[in-house]
Amino acid sequence: MGEILALVEARLLTALGEPDARAAVTFLGTDRIEVLRFIDGDVVRYATLGMSAHPMTDPTATLVDPAKGPRAELLLSVRAGLADTDKVLRPLAVLAASPQVEGVIVAPGASLETGEPLWPGAPFSSVLVAEPGGLVEDLDLDLDLDPGPDAGANAPGPGTGPVRFLPLLPMTANEAAWKRVRGAQALQERWLSHGTDLRDPLRGSVPLDV
């Protein structure tokens, strides 16, 4: 697990530079989740570190291989200085721990609920999981890890999927409800057609009239 997270952190630093801050959150019965903060001009990026320590598994599956399954970390980018977005650290850690706590698989197109505003005064309490690869490239564990002759059954090896770095797009309550009916692609097309600045921590809901 430690070797995986070291490789994940190295990939984050290669893509985003050195973090200017980091915090750790531990939930009962789960491993520690860290959130790293990166400053890129007028944009602040938050990245989880720890979610990828274990593969995500389908709780309804009858047979589960503990060494295989998708692995991911979460990324959130917002414009700096407009809101107290550093308070997003705990909600992000909660989302990153959800595969361990709730047995869910986080994948592009999914909606994730935080149960609280992402930060004080935020109009967002849920996020849309977007496609990875644009900001941080996938980390192929098959190429980077050699489990060795003494590795246990849970060691990564042939068949282990890559770590994917999944961007999160904050949604207002109206957008989340509209997405549940119309789907993720329709919402993203609506954002695009209206030129929505998805990094604006103070933005309102995109027009959702038909």
mmCIF file of C-alpha atoms in Angstrom:
data_model
loop_
_atom_site.group_PDB
_atom_site.id
_atom_site.type_symbol
_atom_site.label_atom_id
_atom_site.label_comp_id
_atom_site.label_asym_id
_atom_site.label_seq_id
_atom_site.Cartn_x
_atom_site.Cartn_y
_atom_site.Cartn_z
ATOM 1 C CA MET A 1 0.000 0.000 0.000
ATOM 2 C CA GLY A 2 2.789 2.408 0.894
ATOM 3 C CA GLU A 3 4.522 1.793 -2.416
ATOM 4 C CA ILE A 4 1.331 2.482 -4.342
ATOM 5 C CA LEU A 5 0.733 5.771 -2.534
ATOM 6 C CA ALA A 6 4.351 6.844 -3.057
ATOM 7 C CA LEU A 7 3.913 6.322 -6.800
ATOM 8 C CA VAL A 8 0.565 8.128 -6.767
ATOM 9 C CA GLU A 9 2.044 11.111 -4.942
ATOM 10 C CA ALA A 10 4.959 11.217 -7.374
ATOM 11 C CA ARG A 11 2.514 11.305 -10.307
ATOM 12 C CA LEU A 12 0.583 14.166 -8.676
ATOM 13 C CA LEU A 13 3.751 16.169 -8.065
ATOM 14 C CA THR A 14 4.939 15.587 -11.622
ATOM 15 C CA ALA A 15 1.661 16.913 -13.013
ATOM 16 C CA LEU A 16 0.830 19.660 -10.500
ATOM 17 C CA GLY A 17 4.125 20.669 -8.878
ATOM 18 C CA GLU A 18 4.867 20.786 -5.175
ATOM 19 C CA PRO A 19 1.851 21.097 -2.853
ATOM 20 C CA ASP A 20 1.812 24.200 -0.688
ATOM 21 C CA ALA A 21 -0.276 22.503 2.008
ATOM 22 C CA ARG A 22 -1.614 19.099 2.996
ATOM 23 C CA ALA A 23 -3.977 17.747 5.625
ATOM 24 C CA ALA A 24 -4.925 14.268 6.798
ATOM 25 C CA VAL A 25 -8.283 12.883 7.916
ATOM 26 C CA THR A 26 -8.878 9.470 9.456
ATOM 27 C CA PHE A 27 -12.294 7.875 9.759
ATOM 28 C CA LEU A 28 -13.118 4.978 12.059
ATOM 29 C CA GLY A 29 -12.317 1.688 10.348
ATOM 30 C CA THR A 30 -10.559 3.259 7.347
ATOM 31 C CA ASP A 31 -7.031 4.174 6.331
ATOM 32 C CA ARG A 32 -5.869 7.773 6.484
ATOM 33 C CA ILE A 33 -6.882 10.029 3.607
ATOM 34 C CA GLU A 34 -4.709 13.031 2.814
ATOM 35 C CA VAL A 35 -5.714 16.058 0.773
ATOM 36 C CA LEU A 36 -2.963 17.990 -0.984
ATOM 37 C CA ARG A 37 -3.377 21.605 -2.116
ATOM 38 C CA PHE A 38 -1.666 22.974 -5.213
ATOM 39 C CA ILE A 39 -1.646 26.586 -6.399
ATOM 40 C CA ASP A 40 -1.646 27.207 -10.150
ATOM 41 C CA GLY A 41 -1.949 30.945 -10.790
ATOM 42 C CA ASP A 42 -5.481 31.952 -9.842
ATOM 43 C CA VAL A 43 -6.608 28.332 -9.525
ATOM 44 C CA VAL A 44 -6.266 26.156 -6.437
ATOM 45 C CA ARG A 45 -6.355 22.399 -6.900
ATOM 46 C CA TYR A 46 -7.116 19.817 -4.243
ATOM 47 C CA ALA A 47 -6.078 16.184 -4.700
ATOM 48 C CA THR A 48 -6.796 13.232 -2.453
ATOM 49 C CA LEU A 49 -4.087 10.746 -1.545
ATOM 50 C CA GLY A 50 -5.052 7.421 0.010
ATOM 51 C CA MET A 51 -8.203 6.423 -1.858
ATOM 52 C CA SER A 52 -6.114 4.379 -4.310
ATOM 53 C CA ALA A 53 -4.473 2.297 -1.589
ATOM 54 C CA HIS A 54 -7.188 -0.319 -2.095
ATOM 55 C CA PRO A 55 -9.064 -1.308 -5.257
ATOM 56 C CA MET A 56 -12.751 -0.463 -5.368
ATOM 57 C CA THR A 57 -14.999 -3.513 -5.398
ATOM 58 C CA ASP A 58 -18.651 -4.101 -6.224
ATOM 59 C CA PRO A 59 -20.445 -4.987 -2.951
ATOM 60 C CA THR A 60 -22.950 -7.103 -4.905
ATOM 61 C CA ALA A 61 -20.278 -9.259 -6.570
ATOM 62 C CA THR A 62 -20.224 -12.898 -5.468
ATOM 63 C CA LEU A 63 -16.506 -13.310 -6.108
ATOM 64 C CA VAL A 64 -14.053 -10.490 -5.329
ATOM 65 C CA ASP A 65 -10.338 -10.539 -6.070
ATOM 66 C CA PRO A 66 -8.805 -8.268 -3.391
ATOM 67 C CA ALA A 67 -5.807 -7.506 -5.640
ATOM 68 C CA LYS A 68 -7.823 -6.320 -8.623
ATOM 69 C CA GLY A 69 -10.342 -3.621 -9.315
ATOM 70 C CA PRO A 70 -10.328 0.074 -10.215
ATOM 71 C CA ARG A 71 -8.250 2.479 -8.159
ATOM 72 C CA ALA A 72 -8.719 6.242 -8.145
ATOM 73 C CA GLU A 73 -7.948 9.567 -6.510
ATOM 74 C CA LEU A 74 -10.096 12.703 -6.670
ATOM 75 C CA LEU A 75 -9.231 16.159 -8.032
ATOM 76 C CA LEU A 76 -11.060 19.443 -7.510
ATOM 77 C CA SER A 77 -10.068 22.744 -9.144
ATOM 78 C CA VAL A 78 -11.564 26.108 -8.103
ATOM 79 C CA ARG A 79 -10.681 29.760 -8.519
ATOM 80 C CA ALA A 80 -8.651 31.017 -5.594
ATOM 81 C CA GLY A 81 -9.546 33.880 -3.284
ATOM 82 C CA LEU A 82 -13.307 33.977 -3.907
ATOM 83 C CA ALA A 83 -14.486 31.687 -1.095
ATOM 84 C CA ASP A 84 -13.122 29.721 1.853
ATOM 85 C CA THR A 85 -12.581 26.660 -0.313
ATOM 86 C CA ASP A 86 -9.969 25.151 2.028
ATOM 87 C CA LYS A 87 -12.909 23.916 4.083
ATOM 88 C CA VAL A 88 -13.480 21.390 1.274
ATOM 89 C CA LEU A 89 -10.747 19.202 2.741
ATOM 90 C CA ARG A 90 -13.038 17.148 4.969
ATOM 91 C CA PRO A 91 -15.861 16.681 2.406
ATOM 92 C CA LEU A 92 -13.230 15.565 -0.124
ATOM 93 C CA ALA A 93 -11.789 13.089 2.353
ATOM 94 C CA VAL A 94 -15.281 11.757 3.038
ATOM 95 C CA LEU A 95 -15.813 11.153 -0.677
ATOM 96 C CA ALA A 96 -12.391 9.512 -0.999
ATOM 97 C CA ALA A 97 -13.181 7.177 1.900
ATOM 98 C CA SER A 98 -16.592 6.186 0.525
ATOM 99 C CA PRO A 99 -15.309 3.088 -1.347
ATOM 100 C CA GLN A 100 -13.941 1.721 1.949
ATOM 101 C CA VAL A 101 -16.888 2.824 4.065
ATOM 102 C CA GLU A 102 -19.816 2.206 1.736
ATOM 103 C CA GLY A 103 -18.375 -0.241 -0.778
ATOM 104 C CA VAL A 104 -19.099 1.980 -3.775
ATOM 105 C CA ILE A 105 -17.206 2.235 -7.044
ATOM 106 C CA VAL A 106 -16.507 5.838 -8.031
ATOM 107 C CA ALA A 107 -16.472 6.198 -11.817
ATOM 108 C CA PRO A 108 -16.985 8.906 -14.455
ATOM 109 C CA GLY A 109 -20.620 9.981 -14.761
ATOM 110 C CA ALA A 110 -21.432 9.230 -11.127
ATOM 111 C CA SER A 111 -22.888 11.740 -8.682
ATOM 112 C CA LEU A 112 -21.372 11.939 -5.208
ATOM 113 C CA GLU A 113 -23.249 13.552 -2.325
ATOM 114 C CA THR A 114 -21.393 15.215 0.535
ATOM 115 C CA GLY A 115 -24.437 15.881 2.728
ATOM 116 C CA GLU A 116 -23.156 19.384 3.434
ATOM 117 C CA PRO A 117 -21.884 22.387 1.464
ATOM 118 C CA LEU A 118 -18.453 21.792 -0.021
ATOM 119 C CA TRP A 119 -17.296 24.914 1.836
ATOM 120 C CA PRO A 120 -19.069 27.623 3.894
ATOM 121 C CA GLY A 121 -21.727 29.313 1.789
ATOM 122 C CA ALA A 122 -21.173 27.012 -1.193
ATOM 123 C CA PRO A 123 -24.240 26.365 -3.369
ATOM 124 C CA PHE A 124 -22.882 22.857 -3.960
ATOM 125 C CA SER A 125 -23.362 19.723 -1.859
ATOM 126 C CA SER A 126 -22.722 17.203 -4.621
ATOM 127 C CA VAL A 127 -20.251 16.691 -7.441
ATOM 128 C CA LEU A 128 -20.231 15.069 -10.847
ATOM 129 C CA VAL A 129 -17.321 12.721 -11.503
ATOM 130 C CA ALA A 130 -15.752 13.666 -14.847
ATOM 131 C CA GLU A 131 -13.514 11.728 -17.217
ATOM 132 C CA PRO A 132 -9.865 11.419 -16.145
ATOM 133 C CA GLY A 133 -6.697 12.033 -18.124
ATOM 134 C CA GLY A 134 -6.866 15.736 -18.860
ATOM 135 C CA LEU A 135 -4.992 17.056 -15.840
ATOM 136 C CA VAL A 136 -3.156 14.054 -14.399
ATOM 137 C CA GLU A 137 -2.466 10.985 -16.538
ATOM 138 C CA ASP A 138 -3.435 7.523 -15.342
ATOM 139 C CA LEU A 139 -0.778 5.692 -13.340
ATOM 140 C CA ASP A 140 -0.263 2.180 -14.723
ATOM 141 C CA LEU A 141 0.597 -0.032 -11.770
ATOM 142 C CA ASP A 142 1.350 -3.024 -13.996
ATOM 143 C CA LEU A 143 4.417 -1.231 -15.284
ATOM 144 C CA ASP A 144 5.504 0.388 -12.037
ATOM 145 C CA LEU A 145 5.098 -2.334 -9.439
ATOM 146 C CA ASP A 146 6.804 -5.691 -8.994
ATOM 147 C CA PRO A 147 5.139 -7.586 -6.132
ATOM 148 C CA GLY A 148 8.174 -9.836 -5.638
ATOM 149 C CA PRO A 149 8.326 -13.492 -4.597
ATOM 150 C CA ASP A 150 7.297 -12.838 -0.978
ATOM 151 C CA ALA A 151 4.285 -10.641 -1.727
ATOM 152 C CA GLY A 152 0.974 -11.586 -0.186
ATOM 153 C CA ALA A 153 -2.350 -12.202 -1.865
ATOM 154 C CA ASN A 154 -3.281 -8.519 -1.718
ATOM 155 C CA ALA A 155 -0.173 -7.324 -3.530
ATOM 156 C CA PRO A 156 -0.702 -5.581 -6.865
ATOM 157 C CA GLY A 157 0.487 -7.514 -9.879
ATOM 158 C CA PRO A 158 -0.618 -8.588 -13.352
ATOM 159 C CA GLY A 159 -4.214 -7.569 -13.919
ATOM 160 C CA THR A 160 -4.135 -4.690 -11.464
ATOM 161 C CA GLY A 161 -5.783 -1.693 -13.128
ATOM 162 C CA PRO A 162 -4.277 1.785 -13.302
ATOM 163 C CA VAL A 163 -4.889 4.536 -10.781
ATOM 164 C CA ARG A 164 -7.194 7.096 -12.384
ATOM 165 C CA PHE A 165 -7.287 10.720 -11.243
ATOM 166 C CA LEU A 166 -10.943 11.732 -11.422
ATOM 167 C CA PRO A 167 -11.911 15.421 -11.686
ATOM 168 C CA LEU A 168 -14.908 16.504 -9.619
ATOM 169 C CA LEU A 169 -17.334 19.126 -10.959
ATOM 170 C CA PRO A 170 -19.463 20.802 -8.263
ATOM 171 C CA MET A 171 -23.229 20.701 -8.891
ATOM 172 C CA THR A 172 -25.987 22.844 -7.433
ATOM 173 C CA ALA A 173 -29.042 21.035 -6.059
ATOM 174 C CA ASN A 174 -31.018 21.886 -9.213
ATOM 175 C CA GLU A 175 -28.226 20.629 -11.457
ATOM 176 C CA ALA A 176 -27.929 17.396 -9.479
ATOM 177 C CA ALA A 177 -31.678 16.790 -9.763
ATOM 178 C CA TRP A 178 -31.620 17.577 -13.498
ATOM 179 C CA LYS A 179 -28.659 15.226 -13.983
ATOM 180 C CA ARG A 180 -30.534 12.372 -12.298
ATOM 181 C CA VAL A 181 -33.273 12.710 -14.911
ATOM 182 C CA ARG A 182 -31.284 13.666 -18.040
ATOM 183 C CA GLY A 183 -27.880 12.081 -17.360
ATOM 184 C CA ALA A 184 -24.326 13.314 -16.934
ATOM 185 C CA GLN A 185 -23.675 13.984 -20.613
ATOM 186 C CA ALA A 186 -26.742 16.192 -20.948
ATOM 187 C CA LEU A 187 -25.684 18.284 -17.957
ATOM 188 C CA GLN A 188 -22.156 18.667 -19.262
ATOM 189 C CA GLU A 189 -23.510 19.731 -22.642
ATOM 190 C CA ARG A 190 -25.713 22.308 -20.902
ATOM 191 C CA TRP A 191 -22.707 23.676 -19.020
ATOM 192 C CA LEU A 192 -20.718 23.858 -22.245
ATOM 193 C CA SER A 193 -23.450 25.558 -24.262
ATOM 194 C CA HIS A 194 -23.812 28.282 -21.616
ATOM 195 C CA GLY A 195 -20.075 28.778 -21.115
ATOM 196 C CA THR A 196 -20.344 27.867 -17.432
ATOM 197 C CA ASP A 197 -17.188 28.511 -15.406
ATOM 198 C CA LEU A 198 -17.122 25.283 -13.391
ATOM 199 C CA ARG A 199 -14.188 26.554 -11.320
ATOM 200 C CA ASP A 200 -16.153 29.533 -9.991
ATOM 201 C CA PRO A 201 -16.886 28.714 -6.325
ATOM 202 C CA LEU A 202 -19.711 31.283 -6.267
ATOM 203 C CA ARG A 203 -21.485 30.440 -9.528
ATOM 204 C CA GLY A 204 -25.194 29.890 -9.718
ATOM 205 C CA SER A 205 -27.028 27.055 -11.422
ATOM 206 C CA VAL A 206 -26.896 26.860 -15.215
ATOM 207 C CA PRO A 207 -30.281 27.576 -16.875
ATOM 208 C CA LEU A 208 -32.122 24.256 -16.981
ATOM 209 C CA ASP A 209 -35.285 25.156 -18.852
ATOM 210 C CA VAL A 210 -36.033 22.906 -21.808
#
